[in-house]
Structure formats: structure tokens, C-alpha cells
Amino acid sequence: MSTTPTADAPVSITDANASLAIHCRGLVKRFGKFTAVNGLDLDVPQGAFFAFIGPNGAGKSTTIAMLTGIYGADAGRIDVLGHDMRRNPLPAKARTGVVFEELALFERLTGRQYLVFCGQMYGLTRDESETRATELLELIELTHKADTLVCDYSKGMRRRLAIAAAVIHAPDLVFLDEPFEGIDILAGAVIRELLKELKRAGTTLLLTTHVLEIAEKLATHAGVIAQGKIIAQGPIGDLYARHQVNSLDQLFEKLIGAPRAAGVRLSFH
Ligand code: ADP
Ligand code: MG
């Protein structure tokens, strides 16, 4: 029997897992009686740039919270970087970076102090943290704001800083939840370049975004989630062939349906 994974079918649980940065099966998260994540299976190969897409409320952020150990799961198995996240999350957490949708930064530190603090939290020495902070501030084009308090940063600057903080320990896996939401063009361009650089360095990335054009340029793999379940996943080329589409937009439309506003007409024009 062939064990070759198909585009929508997750790979089987065996040696293939060794090459997966994220492997989860039957993941469930309930909030009271409401089931936000409902038996989710996800496979993200090492080195992949994985676009995790789906409508609002589909369960993307809740899934990321479980994959990063912020929320406990109600059921299922989660392996991250070869470690069982439900039993022994620390080794995976040490090699992971995450930028949540809602940022919680330390407002009374300067950008530089914040980066150095995060570096040390991840186990870097003070010297290493300072060297990397300087390099990262350059990369995110915030050197001129390095000594300004975080509370005086704009939304775009905060997002850039949060991403820099999440990668200061050179993690193997980075989660980015809606990094392009509500920011200006400059911040968007800087973040795109940073993502390209992480991809080039071989970092595994899982990105959620509504900006499918950006995801499409970078993604090697995608997963589509609706109502707490994965309805398609795999390498981009396989997904397009299987669903007879040639963009993430079309894939989204085919699997989820056109945005509801598409047919809306103004009566007064
Ligand atoms: P997405 O990120 O795909 O937009 P979320 O994971 O944020 O979706 O949310 C999935 C569903 O779970 C939504 O219906 C949301 O309202 C619900 N939800 C998320 N967090 C909570 C919470 N802390 N308590 C109750 N319901 C929640
Ligand atoms: Mg979300």
C-alpha cells in the first residue's frame, strides 16, 4: 500500500512525522458548549511556508493558541518539532516564536530593551541579545526608534517589533496570526521582507492572513479551515490541481464560497 500523502489527506502517523514541524490529530477546543476547534488534523512539513486560511471565526487563532501551548486542548494529539505539546511543551516552546493577533508588549520598555529582554527570556546571553536586537532593529527599520518607549510606537511599529521579538532566538518554527491586519504600507512591506528572509533561512512558518495575495507569493503549502475543521491541506500546487484553481483566492472561494458582500449593490447610486 502506498503511503504517499495526497493533497487533502494528512500523512500517516509513522516515520513521516520526523519531517513534520507540526503534526496534529483530532484536535478539539470547546468554550462552554461551543466547539471552536472540532477534530482538526494538520500537517506542516519542516521548512514549509504554510498559509492557514479560513473565514473569521473558523478557529485559526484558537488552533494557534493550542499549538503554542497557550490553551490546553480538550482532545487530540499535538506534536510540535517532534515534541508532544500536551505532555512536554517546553522543548518545543524554546524553539518556537509566535506573534498573536492581539499584541501584549511591555509598554514601559524601549524597543531595544524589549528585544533584549525577550532574547534573554529565550536563554540568550545579554551580549547575544544586544547584538541580535541591533541587527533586528535594522532589519525592521526601527533603529531610529530603538530608544523610544513601546507605548509611543504606532500599530505598524508594534507589529514589526513583536515579530522581531518572536525570532530573536532564531526559532525553527514561527507562528504569525494576522500580521498584516491594521498596519500601514511601510510596515506591511517590512514584514513581507522579513518573512522572505525567514523563509530563505529555512524557518518553518505558519501564517494566517486575509491578504491572500501576500500569502500566495510566499506560501509553499496551505490549509483551509472552516467551522473548526481542516477541509483541504497540502502543497499549493497539489491543492490547485485537485480543486482546479490557480490562486488562493479561487481556492478560498471554491471551498468557502464567495464573500457575502460580493453581490451587494447600493440603492442610491
Ligand atoms: P479565527 O481566528 O479563525 O477568526 P477564532 O479561533 O478566534 O477564529 O475563534 C473561533 C470561534 O471560537 C469563534 O466563534 C470565536 O467567537 C470563538 N472563541 C474564540 N475564543 C473564545 C473564547 N475565549 N471564549 C469563547 N469563545 C471563543
Ligand atoms: Mg483569528
Coordinates of C-alpha atoms and ligand atoms in Angstrom, one line a residue:
M1 CA 0.0 0.0 0.0
S2 CA 1.3 3.4 -0.9
T3 CA 2.0 5.8 2.0
T4 CA 2.4 8.8 -0.3
P5 CA 0.3 11.7 1.2
T6 CA -2.3 13.2 -1.1
A7 CA -3.1 16.9 -1.1
D8 CA -6.1 16.7 1.2
A9 CA -5.2 13.6 3.2
P10 CA -2.9 14.1 6.1
V11 CA 0.2 11.8 6.0
S12 CA 0.0 8.7 8.1
I13 CA 1.5 8.5 11.6
T14 CA 4.9 6.8 11.2
D15 CA 8.4 7.9 10.2
A16 CA 7.0 10.6 8.0
N17 CA 6.4 12.6 11.2
A18 CA 10.1 13.2 11.7
S19 CA 9.9 15.6 8.8
L20 CA 6.9 17.4 10.1
A21 CA 7.2 20.6 12.1
I22 CA 3.6 20.3 13.2
H23 CA 1.6 17.2 13.3
C24 CA -1.8 17.2 15.0
R25 CA -4.7 14.8 15.0
G26 CA -8.3 15.1 16.3
L27 CA -7.7 18.5 18.0
V28 CA -10.7 19.8 19.9
K29 CA -11.3 23.0 21.8
R30 CA -14.6 23.9 23.5
F31 CA -15.6 27.1 25.1
G32 CA -18.5 26.1 27.2
K33 CA -21.0 24.3 24.9
F34 CA -19.5 25.8 21.8
T35 CA -16.9 23.8 19.9
A36 CA -14.4 26.2 18.3
V37 CA -12.0 23.5 17.0
N38 CA -13.6 20.3 16.1
G39 CA -11.4 17.4 15.3
L40 CA -8.7 19.2 13.4
D41 CA -5.9 17.3 11.6
L42 CA -2.9 19.4 10.5
D43 CA 0.5 18.5 8.9
V44 CA 3.1 21.2 8.4
P45 CA 6.3 19.9 6.9
Q46 CA 9.6 21.3 8.1
G47 CA 10.7 24.3 6.1
A48 CA 7.2 24.9 4.7
F49 CA 5.6 28.3 4.5
F50 CA 2.1 27.3 5.5
A51 CA -0.8 29.6 4.7
F52 CA -3.6 28.8 7.2
I53 CA -6.7 30.4 5.8
G54 CA -10.4 30.4 6.5
P55 CA -13.2 32.8 7.3
N56 CA -13.5 34.8 10.5
G57 CA -14.4 32.6 13.5
A58 CA -13.2 29.4 11.7
G59 CA -10.8 28.6 14.6
K60 CA -7.4 29.7 13.3
S61 CA -6.4 31.7 16.4
T62 CA -7.7 29.1 18.8
T63 CA -5.7 26.4 16.9
I64 CA -2.5 28.5 17.1
A65 CA -3.1 29.1 20.8
M66 CA -3.2 25.3 21.3
L67 CA -0.2 24.6 19.0
T68 CA 1.9 27.1 21.0
G69 CA 0.7 25.8 24.4
I70 CA -1.3 28.9 25.4
Y71 CA -4.6 27.0 25.5
G72 CA -4.9 23.4 26.6
A73 CA -6.7 21.1 24.2
D74 CA -9.8 19.2 25.2
A75 CA -8.8 16.3 23.0
G76 CA -6.4 15.3 20.3
R77 CA -2.7 14.9 19.8
I78 CA -0.2 17.7 19.0
D79 CA 3.4 17.2 18.0
V80 CA 5.4 20.3 17.5
L81 CA 9.0 19.9 16.3
G82 CA 8.8 16.3 17.4
H83 CA 7.6 17.0 20.9
D84 CA 4.3 16.1 22.4
M85 CA 2.8 19.6 23.3
R86 CA 0.3 18.2 25.7
R87 CA 2.7 16.3 27.9
N88 CA 6.0 18.1 27.5
P89 CA 5.7 21.5 25.8
L90 CA 8.9 23.3 27.0
P91 CA 11.4 21.9 24.4
A92 CA 9.0 22.9 21.5
K93 CA 8.3 26.3 23.1
A94 CA 12.0 27.0 23.3
R95 CA 12.4 26.5 19.5
T96 CA 9.2 28.4 18.5
G97 CA 8.3 32.0 18.0
V98 CA 4.8 33.4 18.0
V99 CA 3.1 36.7 17.2
F100 CA -0.5 36.7 18.3
E101 CA -3.3 38.7 16.7
E102 CA -3.7 40.9 19.8
L103 CA -0.2 42.0 20.9
A104 CA 0.7 42.3 24.5
L105 CA 4.0 44.1 24.7
F106 CA 5.8 45.7 27.6
E107 CA 4.8 49.3 27.1
R108 CA 7.3 50.9 29.5
L109 CA 10.4 49.4 27.8
T110 CA 12.0 50.9 24.8
G111 CA 12.0 48.8 21.6
R112 CA 15.6 47.8 22.2
Q113 CA 15.1 46.9 25.8
Y114 CA 12.1 44.8 24.8
L115 CA 14.1 42.8 22.3
V116 CA 17.0 42.3 24.7
F117 CA 14.5 41.2 27.4
C118 CA 12.9 38.7 25.0
G119 CA 16.3 37.4 23.9
Q120 CA 17.3 36.7 27.5
M121 CA 13.9 35.1 28.2
Y122 CA 14.7 32.6 25.4
G123 CA 18.1 31.8 27.0
L124 CA 20.4 34.1 25.0
T125 CA 23.2 35.9 26.9
R126 CA 22.8 39.6 27.4
D127 CA 25.6 40.2 24.8
E128 CA 24.0 37.9 22.2
S129 CA 20.6 39.5 22.9
E130 CA 22.0 43.0 22.3
T131 CA 23.8 42.1 19.1
R132 CA 20.7 40.4 17.7
A133 CA 18.5 43.3 18.8
T134 CA 20.7 45.8 16.9
E135 CA 20.6 43.6 13.8
L136 CA 16.8 43.1 14.0
L137 CA 16.1 46.8 14.6
E138 CA 18.0 47.5 11.4
L139 CA 16.0 44.8 9.6
I140 CA 12.6 46.1 10.7
E141 CA 13.7 49.7 10.0
L142 CA 13.3 50.8 13.6
T143 CA 16.9 51.7 14.5
H144 CA 15.8 55.4 14.8
K145 CA 13.1 54.4 17.3
A146 CA 15.2 51.9 19.3
D147 CA 15.3 54.1 22.4
T148 CA 11.6 55.2 22.2
L149 CA 9.1 53.6 24.6
V150 CA 6.9 50.9 23.1
C151 CA 3.8 52.9 24.3
D152 CA 4.8 55.6 21.8
Y153 CA 5.0 53.2 18.8
S154 CA 2.3 53.1 16.1
K155 CA 0.4 49.9 15.4
G156 CA 2.7 49.1 12.5
M157 CA 5.8 49.7 14.5
R158 CA 4.5 47.5 17.4
R159 CA 3.8 44.7 14.9
R160 CA 7.3 44.9 13.5
L161 CA 8.8 44.8 17.0
A162 CA 6.6 41.9 18.0
I163 CA 7.8 39.9 15.0
A164 CA 11.5 40.8 15.7
A165 CA 11.0 39.7 19.4
A166 CA 9.5 36.4 18.2
V167 CA 12.5 35.5 16.0
I168 CA 15.4 36.8 18.2
H169 CA 16.3 33.2 19.3
A170 CA 16.4 32.0 15.7
P171 CA 13.5 29.6 16.2
D172 CA 12.8 26.7 13.9
L173 CA 9.1 27.4 13.7
V174 CA 7.3 30.8 13.7
F175 CA 3.5 31.4 14.0
L176 CA 2.1 34.7 12.7
D177 CA -1.5 35.4 13.3
E178 CA -2.8 38.2 11.0
P179 CA 0.4 40.1 10.9
F180 CA -0.9 42.5 8.1
E181 CA -4.1 43.5 10.0
G182 CA -4.5 47.2 10.5
I183 CA -1.0 48.4 9.6
D184 CA 0.4 50.9 7.1
I185 CA 2.1 50.1 3.8
L186 CA 5.6 50.6 5.1
A187 CA 5.1 48.2 7.9
G188 CA 3.5 45.7 5.5
A189 CA 6.5 45.9 3.2
V190 CA 9.0 45.5 6.0
I191 CA 7.1 42.5 7.4
R192 CA 6.9 40.9 3.9
E193 CA 10.7 41.2 3.5
L194 CA 11.3 39.8 7.0
L195 CA 9.1 36.8 6.1
K196 CA 11.0 36.2 2.9
E197 CA 14.3 36.3 4.9
L198 CA 12.9 33.7 7.4
K199 CA 11.8 31.5 4.6
R200 CA 15.2 31.8 2.9
A201 CA 16.8 30.8 6.2
G202 CA 14.7 27.6 6.2
T203 CA 12.4 28.6 9.1
T204 CA 9.0 26.8 9.1
L205 CA 6.3 29.5 9.1
L206 CA 2.6 29.2 9.8
L207 CA 0.7 32.4 8.7
T208 CA -2.9 33.4 9.0
T209 CA -4.0 36.3 6.9
H210 CA -6.9 37.7 4.9
V211 CA -4.4 39.2 2.5
L212 CA -4.3 36.2 0.2
E213 CA -2.2 37.9 -2.5
I214 CA 0.7 38.1 0.0
A215 CA 0.2 34.6 1.3
E216 CA 0.2 33.3 -2.3
K217 CA 3.5 34.9 -3.1
L218 CA 5.3 33.2 -0.2
A219 CA 3.3 30.0 0.6
T220 CA 4.6 26.5 -0.3
H221 CA 1.7 24.8 1.5
A222 CA -1.8 25.8 2.6
G223 CA -4.6 24.6 4.8
V224 CA -8.2 25.7 4.6
I225 CA -10.2 25.7 7.9
A226 CA -13.9 26.1 8.3
Q227 CA -16.0 25.6 11.4
G228 CA -13.1 24.2 13.3
K229 CA -12.1 21.6 10.8
I230 CA -9.5 21.4 8.0
I231 CA -11.3 21.0 4.7
A232 CA -8.2 20.9 2.5
Q233 CA -4.4 21.0 3.0
G234 CA -1.2 20.2 1.2
P235 CA 1.4 21.6 -1.1
I236 CA 0.0 24.6 -3.0
G237 CA 0.5 23.0 -6.5
D238 CA -1.4 19.8 -5.4
L239 CA -4.2 21.9 -3.9
Y240 CA -4.7 23.9 -7.1
A241 CA -4.6 20.8 -9.3
R242 CA -7.0 18.9 -7.1
H243 CA -9.5 21.8 -6.9
Q244 CA -8.9 23.1 -10.4
V245 CA -8.0 26.6 -9.4
N246 CA -4.9 28.7 -9.8
S247 CA -4.9 31.1 -6.9
L248 CA -5.5 31.0 -3.1
D249 CA -8.4 33.4 -3.7
Q250 CA -10.1 31.0 -6.1
L251 CA -9.4 28.1 -3.7
F252 CA -11.0 30.0 -0.9
E253 CA -14.0 30.9 -3.0
K254 CA -14.4 27.4 -4.2
L255 CA -14.2 25.8 -0.7
I256 CA -15.7 28.5 1.4
G257 CA -17.9 30.5 -1.0
A258 CA -17.7 34.0 -2.3
P259 CA -17.6 36.8 0.2
R260 CA -21.1 37.7 1.1
A261 CA -20.6 41.3 0.2
A262 CA -19.8 40.4 -3.4
G263 CA -23.4 40.7 -4.6
V264 CA -24.3 43.8 -2.6
R265 CA -25.5 46.9 -4.6
L266 CA -26.1 50.4 -3.4
S267 CA -29.6 51.6 -4.0
F268 CA -28.7 55.3 -4.1
H269 CA -26.0 55.2 -6.9
Ligands
ADP1 P1 -10.4 32.9 13.7 O1 -9.1 33.2 14.3 O2 -10.4 31.8 12.7 O3 -11.2 34.1 13.3 P2 -11.0 32.1 16.5 O4 -10.1 30.9 16.7 O5 -10.6 33.4 17.0 O6 -11.3 32.2 14.9 O7 -12.5 31.8 17.0 C1 -13.2 30.6 16.7 C2 -14.5 30.6 17.4 O8 -14.3 30.5 18.8 C3 -15.3 31.9 17.2 O9 -16.6 31.6 17.1 C4 -15.0 32.7 18.5 O10 -16.1 33.6 18.8 C5 -14.9 31.6 19.5 N1 -14.0 31.9 20.6 C6 -12.7 32.2 20.5 N2 -12.1 32.5 21.6 C7 -13.1 32.3 22.6 C8 -13.1 32.4 24.0 N3 -12.1 32.7 24.7 N4 -14.3 32.2 24.6 C9 -15.4 31.9 23.9 N5 -15.5 31.8 22.5 C10 -14.3 32.0 21.9
MG2 MG -8.1 34.9 14.4

